[in-house]
Short mmCIF file of C-alpha atoms in Angstrom, two decimals:
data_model
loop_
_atom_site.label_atom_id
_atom_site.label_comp_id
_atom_site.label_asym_id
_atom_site.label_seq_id
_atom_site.Cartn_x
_atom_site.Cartn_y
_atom_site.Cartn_z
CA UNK T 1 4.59 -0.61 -32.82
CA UNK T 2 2.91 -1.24 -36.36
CA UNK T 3 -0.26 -0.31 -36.36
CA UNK T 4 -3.27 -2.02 -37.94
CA UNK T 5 -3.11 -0.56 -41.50
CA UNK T 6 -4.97 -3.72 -44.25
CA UNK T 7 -8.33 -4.12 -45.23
CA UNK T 8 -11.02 -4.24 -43.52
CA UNK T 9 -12.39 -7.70 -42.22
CA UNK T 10 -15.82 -8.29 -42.94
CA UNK T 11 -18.10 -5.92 -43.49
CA UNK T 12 -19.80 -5.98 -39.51
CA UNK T 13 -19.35 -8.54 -36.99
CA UNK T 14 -21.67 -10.30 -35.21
CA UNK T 15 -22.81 -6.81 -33.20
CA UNK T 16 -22.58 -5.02 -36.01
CA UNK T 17 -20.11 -3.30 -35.26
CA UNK T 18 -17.54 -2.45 -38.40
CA UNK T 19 -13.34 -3.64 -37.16
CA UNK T 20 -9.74 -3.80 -38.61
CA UNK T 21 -8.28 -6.76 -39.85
CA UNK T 22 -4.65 -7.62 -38.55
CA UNK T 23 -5.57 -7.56 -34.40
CA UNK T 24 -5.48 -10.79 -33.86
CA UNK T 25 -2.16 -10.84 -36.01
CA UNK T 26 -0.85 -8.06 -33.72
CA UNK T 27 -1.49 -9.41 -30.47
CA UNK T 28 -0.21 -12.57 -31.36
CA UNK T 29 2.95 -11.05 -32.39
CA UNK T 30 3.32 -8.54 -29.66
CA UNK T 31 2.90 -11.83 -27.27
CA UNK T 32 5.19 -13.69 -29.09
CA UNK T 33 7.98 -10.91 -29.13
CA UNK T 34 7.06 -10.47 -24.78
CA UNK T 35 7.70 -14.28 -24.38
CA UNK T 36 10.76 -14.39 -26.01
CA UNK T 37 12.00 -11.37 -23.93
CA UNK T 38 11.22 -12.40 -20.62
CA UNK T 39 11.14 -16.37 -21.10
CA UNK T 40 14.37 -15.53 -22.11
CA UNK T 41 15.83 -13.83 -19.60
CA UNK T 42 14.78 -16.11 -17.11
CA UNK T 43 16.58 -18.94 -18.73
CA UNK T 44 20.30 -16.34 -18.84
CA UNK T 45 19.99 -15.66 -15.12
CA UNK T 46 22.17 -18.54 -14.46
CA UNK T 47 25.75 -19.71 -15.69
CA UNK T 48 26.63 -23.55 -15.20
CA UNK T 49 29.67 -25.55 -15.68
CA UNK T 50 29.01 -29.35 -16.58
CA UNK T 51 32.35 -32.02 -15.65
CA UNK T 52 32.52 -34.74 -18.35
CA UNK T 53 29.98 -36.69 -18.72
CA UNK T 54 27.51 -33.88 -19.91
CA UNK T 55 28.30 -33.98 -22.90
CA UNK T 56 25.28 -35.60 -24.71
CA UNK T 57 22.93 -33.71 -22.46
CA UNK T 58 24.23 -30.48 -23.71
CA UNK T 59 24.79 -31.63 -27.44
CA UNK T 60 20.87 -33.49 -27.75
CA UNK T 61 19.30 -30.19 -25.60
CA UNK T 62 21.58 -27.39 -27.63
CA UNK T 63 22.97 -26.13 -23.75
CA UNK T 64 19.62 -25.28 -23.33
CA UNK T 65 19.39 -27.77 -19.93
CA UNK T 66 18.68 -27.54 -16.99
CA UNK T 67 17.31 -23.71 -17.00
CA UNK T 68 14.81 -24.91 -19.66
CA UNK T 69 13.45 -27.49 -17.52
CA UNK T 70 13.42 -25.11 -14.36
CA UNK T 71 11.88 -22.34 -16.38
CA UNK T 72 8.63 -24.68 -17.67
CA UNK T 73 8.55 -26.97 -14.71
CA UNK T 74 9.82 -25.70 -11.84
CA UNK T 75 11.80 -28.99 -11.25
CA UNK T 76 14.13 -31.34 -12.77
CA UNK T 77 15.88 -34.71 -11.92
CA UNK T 78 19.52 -35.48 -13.00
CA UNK T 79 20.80 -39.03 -12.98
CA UNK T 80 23.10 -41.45 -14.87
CA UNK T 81 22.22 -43.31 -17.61
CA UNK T 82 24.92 -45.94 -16.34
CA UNK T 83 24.63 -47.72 -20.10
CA UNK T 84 26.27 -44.81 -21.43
CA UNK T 85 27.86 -42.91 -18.59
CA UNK T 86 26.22 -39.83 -19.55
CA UNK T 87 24.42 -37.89 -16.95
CA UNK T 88 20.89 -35.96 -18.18
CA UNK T 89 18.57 -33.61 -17.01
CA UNK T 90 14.51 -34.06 -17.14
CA UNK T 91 11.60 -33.25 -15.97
CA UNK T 92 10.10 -36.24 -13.75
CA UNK T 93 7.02 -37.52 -12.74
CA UNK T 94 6.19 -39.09 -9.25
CA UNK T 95 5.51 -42.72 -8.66
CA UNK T 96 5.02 -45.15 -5.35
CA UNK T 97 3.99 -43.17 -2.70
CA UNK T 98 5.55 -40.19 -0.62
CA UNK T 99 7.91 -40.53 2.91
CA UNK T 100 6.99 -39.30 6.57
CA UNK T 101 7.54 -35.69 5.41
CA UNK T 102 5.61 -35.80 2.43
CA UNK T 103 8.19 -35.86 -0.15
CA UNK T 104 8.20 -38.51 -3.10
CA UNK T 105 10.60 -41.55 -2.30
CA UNK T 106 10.26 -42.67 -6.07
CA UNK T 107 10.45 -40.97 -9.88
CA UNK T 108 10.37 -41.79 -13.03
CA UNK T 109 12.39 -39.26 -15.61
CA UNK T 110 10.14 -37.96 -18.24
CA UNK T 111 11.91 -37.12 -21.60
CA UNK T 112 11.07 -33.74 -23.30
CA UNK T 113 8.31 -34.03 -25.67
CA UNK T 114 7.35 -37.84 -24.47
CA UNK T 115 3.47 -38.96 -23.47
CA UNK T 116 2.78 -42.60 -22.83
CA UNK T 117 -0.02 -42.68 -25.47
CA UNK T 118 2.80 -41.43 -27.90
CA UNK T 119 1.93 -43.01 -31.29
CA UNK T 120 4.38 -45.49 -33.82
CA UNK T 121 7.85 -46.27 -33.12
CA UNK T 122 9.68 -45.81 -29.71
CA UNK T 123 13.23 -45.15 -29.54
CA UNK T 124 14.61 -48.09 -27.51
CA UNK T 125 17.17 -46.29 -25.62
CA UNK T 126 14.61 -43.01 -24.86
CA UNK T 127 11.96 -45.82 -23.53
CA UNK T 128 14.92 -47.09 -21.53
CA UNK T 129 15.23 -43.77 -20.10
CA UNK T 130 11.54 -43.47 -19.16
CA UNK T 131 11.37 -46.35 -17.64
CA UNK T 132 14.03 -45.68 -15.56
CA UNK T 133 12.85 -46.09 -11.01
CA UNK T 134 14.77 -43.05 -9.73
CA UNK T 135 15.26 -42.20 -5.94
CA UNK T 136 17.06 -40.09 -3.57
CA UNK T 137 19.86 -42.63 -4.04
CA UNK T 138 20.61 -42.79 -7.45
CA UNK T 139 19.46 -38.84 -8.69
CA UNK T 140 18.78 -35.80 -7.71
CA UNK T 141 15.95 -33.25 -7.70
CA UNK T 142 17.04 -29.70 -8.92
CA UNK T 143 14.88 -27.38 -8.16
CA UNK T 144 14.10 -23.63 -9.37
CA UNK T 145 13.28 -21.76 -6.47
CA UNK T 146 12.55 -23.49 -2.61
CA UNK T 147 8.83 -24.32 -3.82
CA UNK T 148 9.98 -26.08 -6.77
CA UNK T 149 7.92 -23.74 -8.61
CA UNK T 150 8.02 -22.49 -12.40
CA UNK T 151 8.47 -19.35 -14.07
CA UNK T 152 6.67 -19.82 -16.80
CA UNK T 153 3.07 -19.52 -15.86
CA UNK T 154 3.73 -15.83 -13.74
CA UNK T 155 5.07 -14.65 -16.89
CA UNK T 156 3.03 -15.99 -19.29
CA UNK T 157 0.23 -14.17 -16.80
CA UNK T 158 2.15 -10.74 -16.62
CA UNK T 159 2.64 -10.93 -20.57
CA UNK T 160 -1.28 -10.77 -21.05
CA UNK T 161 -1.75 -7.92 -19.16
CA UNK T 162 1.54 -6.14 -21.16
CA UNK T 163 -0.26 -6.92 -24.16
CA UNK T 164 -3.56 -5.81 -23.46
CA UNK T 165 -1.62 -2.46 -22.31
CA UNK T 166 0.04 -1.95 -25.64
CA UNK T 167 -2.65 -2.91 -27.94
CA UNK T 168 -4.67 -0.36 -25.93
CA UNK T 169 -2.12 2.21 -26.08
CA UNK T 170 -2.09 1.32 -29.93
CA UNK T 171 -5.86 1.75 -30.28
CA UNK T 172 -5.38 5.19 -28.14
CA UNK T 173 -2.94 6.48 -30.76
CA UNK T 174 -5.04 6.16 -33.47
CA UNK T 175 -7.60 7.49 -32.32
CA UNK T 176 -5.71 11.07 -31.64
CA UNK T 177 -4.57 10.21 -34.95
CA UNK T 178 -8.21 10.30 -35.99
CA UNK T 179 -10.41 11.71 -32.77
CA UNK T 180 -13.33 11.10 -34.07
CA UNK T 181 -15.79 8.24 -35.04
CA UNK T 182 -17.81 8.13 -38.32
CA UNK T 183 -21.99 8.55 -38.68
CA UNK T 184 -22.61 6.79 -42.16
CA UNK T 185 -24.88 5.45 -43.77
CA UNK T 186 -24.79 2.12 -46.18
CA UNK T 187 -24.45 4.60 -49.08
CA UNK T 188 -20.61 6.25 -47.67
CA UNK T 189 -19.60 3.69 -45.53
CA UNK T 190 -16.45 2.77 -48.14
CA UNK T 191 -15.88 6.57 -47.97
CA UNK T 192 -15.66 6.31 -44.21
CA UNK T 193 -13.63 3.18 -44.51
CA UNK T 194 -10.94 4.73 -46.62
CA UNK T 195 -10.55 8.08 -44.19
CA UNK T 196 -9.70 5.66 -41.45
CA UNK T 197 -7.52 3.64 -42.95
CA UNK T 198 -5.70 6.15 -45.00
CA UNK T 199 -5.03 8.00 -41.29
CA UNK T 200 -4.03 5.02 -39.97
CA UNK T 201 -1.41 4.73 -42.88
CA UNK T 202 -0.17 8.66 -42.35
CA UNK T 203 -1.61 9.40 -45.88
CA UNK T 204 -3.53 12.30 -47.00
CA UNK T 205 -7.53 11.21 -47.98
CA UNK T 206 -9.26 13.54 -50.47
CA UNK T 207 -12.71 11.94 -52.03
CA UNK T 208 -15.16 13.99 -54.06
CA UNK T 209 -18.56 14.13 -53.22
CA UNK T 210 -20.30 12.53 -56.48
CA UNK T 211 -23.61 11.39 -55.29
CA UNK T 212 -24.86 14.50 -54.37
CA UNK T 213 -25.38 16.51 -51.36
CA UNK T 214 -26.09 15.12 -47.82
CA UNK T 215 -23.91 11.31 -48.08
CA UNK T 216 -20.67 12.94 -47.08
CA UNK T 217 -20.05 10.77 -43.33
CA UNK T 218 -20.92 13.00 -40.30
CA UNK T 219 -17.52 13.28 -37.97
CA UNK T 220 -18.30 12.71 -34.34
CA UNK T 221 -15.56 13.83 -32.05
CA UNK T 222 -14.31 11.39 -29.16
CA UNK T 223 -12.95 13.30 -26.81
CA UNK T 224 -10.33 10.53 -25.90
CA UNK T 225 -6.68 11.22 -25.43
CA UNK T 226 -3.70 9.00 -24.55
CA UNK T 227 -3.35 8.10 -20.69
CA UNK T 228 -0.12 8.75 -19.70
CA UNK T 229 -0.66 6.26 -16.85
CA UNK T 230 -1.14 3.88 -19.42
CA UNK T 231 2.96 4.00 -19.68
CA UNK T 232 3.67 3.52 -15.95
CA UNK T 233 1.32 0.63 -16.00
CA UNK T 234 3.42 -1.02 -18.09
CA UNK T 235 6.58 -0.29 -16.61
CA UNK T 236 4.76 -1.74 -13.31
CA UNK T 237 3.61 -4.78 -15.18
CA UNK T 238 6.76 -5.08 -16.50
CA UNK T 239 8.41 -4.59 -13.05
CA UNK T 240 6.56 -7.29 -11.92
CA UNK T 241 8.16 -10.18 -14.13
CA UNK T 242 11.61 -8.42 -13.69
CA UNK T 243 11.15 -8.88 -9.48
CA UNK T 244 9.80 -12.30 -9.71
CA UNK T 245 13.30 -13.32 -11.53
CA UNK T 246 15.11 -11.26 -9.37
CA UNK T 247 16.29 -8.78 -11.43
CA UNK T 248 16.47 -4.89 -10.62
CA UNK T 249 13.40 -2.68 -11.36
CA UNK T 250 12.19 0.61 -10.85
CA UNK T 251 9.69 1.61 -12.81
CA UNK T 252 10.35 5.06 -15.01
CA UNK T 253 8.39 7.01 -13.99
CA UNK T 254 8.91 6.28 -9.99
CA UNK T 255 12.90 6.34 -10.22
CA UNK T 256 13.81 9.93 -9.55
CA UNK T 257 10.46 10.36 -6.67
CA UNK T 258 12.70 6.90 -4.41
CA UNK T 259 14.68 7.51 -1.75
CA UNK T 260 18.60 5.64 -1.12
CA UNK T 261 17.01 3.93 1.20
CA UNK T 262 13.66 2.69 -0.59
CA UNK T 263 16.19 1.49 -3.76
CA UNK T 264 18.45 -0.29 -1.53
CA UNK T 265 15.40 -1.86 0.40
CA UNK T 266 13.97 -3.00 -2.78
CA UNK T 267 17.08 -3.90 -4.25
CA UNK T 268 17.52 -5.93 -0.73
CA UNK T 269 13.95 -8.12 -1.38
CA UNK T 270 15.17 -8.60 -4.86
CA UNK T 271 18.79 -10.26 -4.01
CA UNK T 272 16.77 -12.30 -1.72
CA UNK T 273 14.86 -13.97 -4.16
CA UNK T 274 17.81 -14.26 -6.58
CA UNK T 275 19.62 -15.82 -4.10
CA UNK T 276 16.93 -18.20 -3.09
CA UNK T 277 17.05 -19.59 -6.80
CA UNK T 278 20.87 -19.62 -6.88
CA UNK T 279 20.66 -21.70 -3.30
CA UNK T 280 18.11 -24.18 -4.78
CA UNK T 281 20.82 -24.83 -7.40
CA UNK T 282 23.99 -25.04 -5.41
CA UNK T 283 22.15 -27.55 -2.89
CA UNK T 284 21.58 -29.75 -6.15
CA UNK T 285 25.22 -29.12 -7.23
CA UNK T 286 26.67 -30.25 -3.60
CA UNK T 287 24.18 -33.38 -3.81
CA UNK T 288 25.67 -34.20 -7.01
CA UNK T 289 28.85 -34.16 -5.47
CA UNK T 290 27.82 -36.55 -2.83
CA UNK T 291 26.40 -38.79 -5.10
CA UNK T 292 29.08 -38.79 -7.74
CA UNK T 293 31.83 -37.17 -6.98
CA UNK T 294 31.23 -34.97 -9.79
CA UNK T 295 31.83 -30.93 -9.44
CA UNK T 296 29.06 -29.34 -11.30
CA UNK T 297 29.50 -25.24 -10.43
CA UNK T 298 26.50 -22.75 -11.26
CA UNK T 299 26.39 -18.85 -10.77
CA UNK T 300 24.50 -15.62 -11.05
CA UNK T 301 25.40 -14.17 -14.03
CA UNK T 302 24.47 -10.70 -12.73
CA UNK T 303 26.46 -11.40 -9.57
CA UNK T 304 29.19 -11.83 -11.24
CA UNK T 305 28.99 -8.56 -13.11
CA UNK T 306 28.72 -6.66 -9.90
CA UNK T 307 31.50 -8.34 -9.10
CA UNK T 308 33.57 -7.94 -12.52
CA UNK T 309 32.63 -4.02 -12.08
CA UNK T 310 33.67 -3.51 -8.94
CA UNK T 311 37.15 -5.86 -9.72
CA UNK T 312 37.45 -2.79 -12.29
CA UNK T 313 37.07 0.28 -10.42
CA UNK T 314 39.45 -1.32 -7.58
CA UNK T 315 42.01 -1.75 -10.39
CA UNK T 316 41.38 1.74 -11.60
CA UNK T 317 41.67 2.92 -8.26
CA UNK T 318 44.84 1.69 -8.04
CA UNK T 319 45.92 2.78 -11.26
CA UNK T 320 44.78 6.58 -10.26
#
């Protein structure tokens, strides 16, 4: 992690209270970085192979649909756009009313990006789209998980704690860098200044004393040293996004303290939920078939690398 090493911001802030330029910079970057991690990995968990007739979905969305959709909005409807033959995949919004188990009888499709107060031209054939009544008999409803629910938000939540975690960890490390804080006065504040940020850089700071005895800054010590439960936390928050996606976790510092049987029960919970996401997308899959006749497969990519590594060990096996 870079740490915060430019000029200084203003002189005090509102408090008075003298701070580093580049935080904001930093968290925004270290949040960035997080969301592209996770927010990514939630959109590789699953493997799909599209018939014909997905071809302009995948070339307009860049094979980024459906786990896109799923990801953001926890659901997604695919239909036929019967003008074109071409099926698609987008988010929806309900219209007219729900049935006798509370479930909408009636959707419209809702293409990325659109609003309805959406300013100059239309593109006739996306406004075709939009308009579009969809119901149980001409679409289905893919889901992400069995409450329809998205990803995004949980991470998005997880990633804010993460980052407070690091940039305190990254405030914690400079100040063992530096354990101490600075009593000035107006008259060596820039020397003050200079010491820190020299530190911060790993460079030596030598000033000479010109004015005259008594303006040298006064070094206060801290006392404050790095947490090392500061580390697990992460791994826990961390953890915690991995679990929710169904992916294996055990945080570092916990893995050699577990048991067999406490890894295999939590690697039990997490192939649960992994499996309840896969379901929710091979229910959509069979519907399509229904509908269309069309054989849309999807799979767990990391099932089928348990898979692909025990296929080689049996062959090795047999090789031996």
């Amino acid at each position: 992690m870079s740490k915060i090493n430019k000029h200084w911001e203003n002189p005090k802030n509102k408090d008075g209270v003298h701070s580093p330029s580049g935080v904001i910079e930093l968290r925004k970057s270290v949040k960035y970085g997080l969301q592209k991690k996770y927010k990514g990995m939630a959109e590789s968990m699953y493997r799909w192979e599209f018939p014909e007739g997905f071809e302009d979905m995948k070339v307009m969305s860049q094979n980024t649909m459906p786990e896109y959709v799923l990801m953001k909005n926890g659901q997604a409807v695919v239909f036929k756009d019967e003008p074109t033959g071409q099926f698609h995949i987008l988010p929806y919004t309900f219209i007219n009313g729900i049935n006798m188990y509370g479930k909408p009888v009636e959707w419209n499709p809702m293409p990325i990006g659109w609003t309805d107060t959406l300013v100059g031209d239309r593109p006739a054939s996306i406004e075709r789209i939009r308009n579009l009544r969809l119901n149980a008999e001409n679409s289905v409803i893919l889901k992400n998980d069995l409450f329809g629910g998205n990803d995004e938000k949980y991470i998005d939540a997880m990633i804010d704690e993460l980052v407070d975690n690091t940039l305190t960890m990254n405030q914690l490390q400079l100040i063992a860098k530096a354990p101490f804080v600075f009593n000035v006065t107006e008259d060596n504040l820039l020397s003050a200044q200079q010491f820190f940020l020299s530190m911060s850089q790993d460079k030596p700071a030598i000033f000479t004393n010109v004015l005259g005895d008594g303006v040298q800054p006064v070094l206060e010590s801290t006392n404050a040293k790095i947490d090392p439960a500061l580390f697990e936390l992460f791994d826990r928050f961390e953890c915690q996004i991995l679990e929710y996606l169904g992916i294996e976790c055990v945080p570092i510092t916990k893995r050699a303290q577990q048991t067999v049987s406490e890894v295999q029960s939590n690697d039990d919970k997490i192939y649960l939920r992994r499996m309840e996401k896969l379901n929710q997308r091979q229910l959509a899959c069979d519907r399509m078939k229904e509908l269309w006749g069309i054989d849309v497969k999807v799979y767990s990519v990391l099932d089928e690398r348990v898979t692909e590594e025990g296929d080689d060990d049996a062959d090795n096996g047999r090789d031996e």
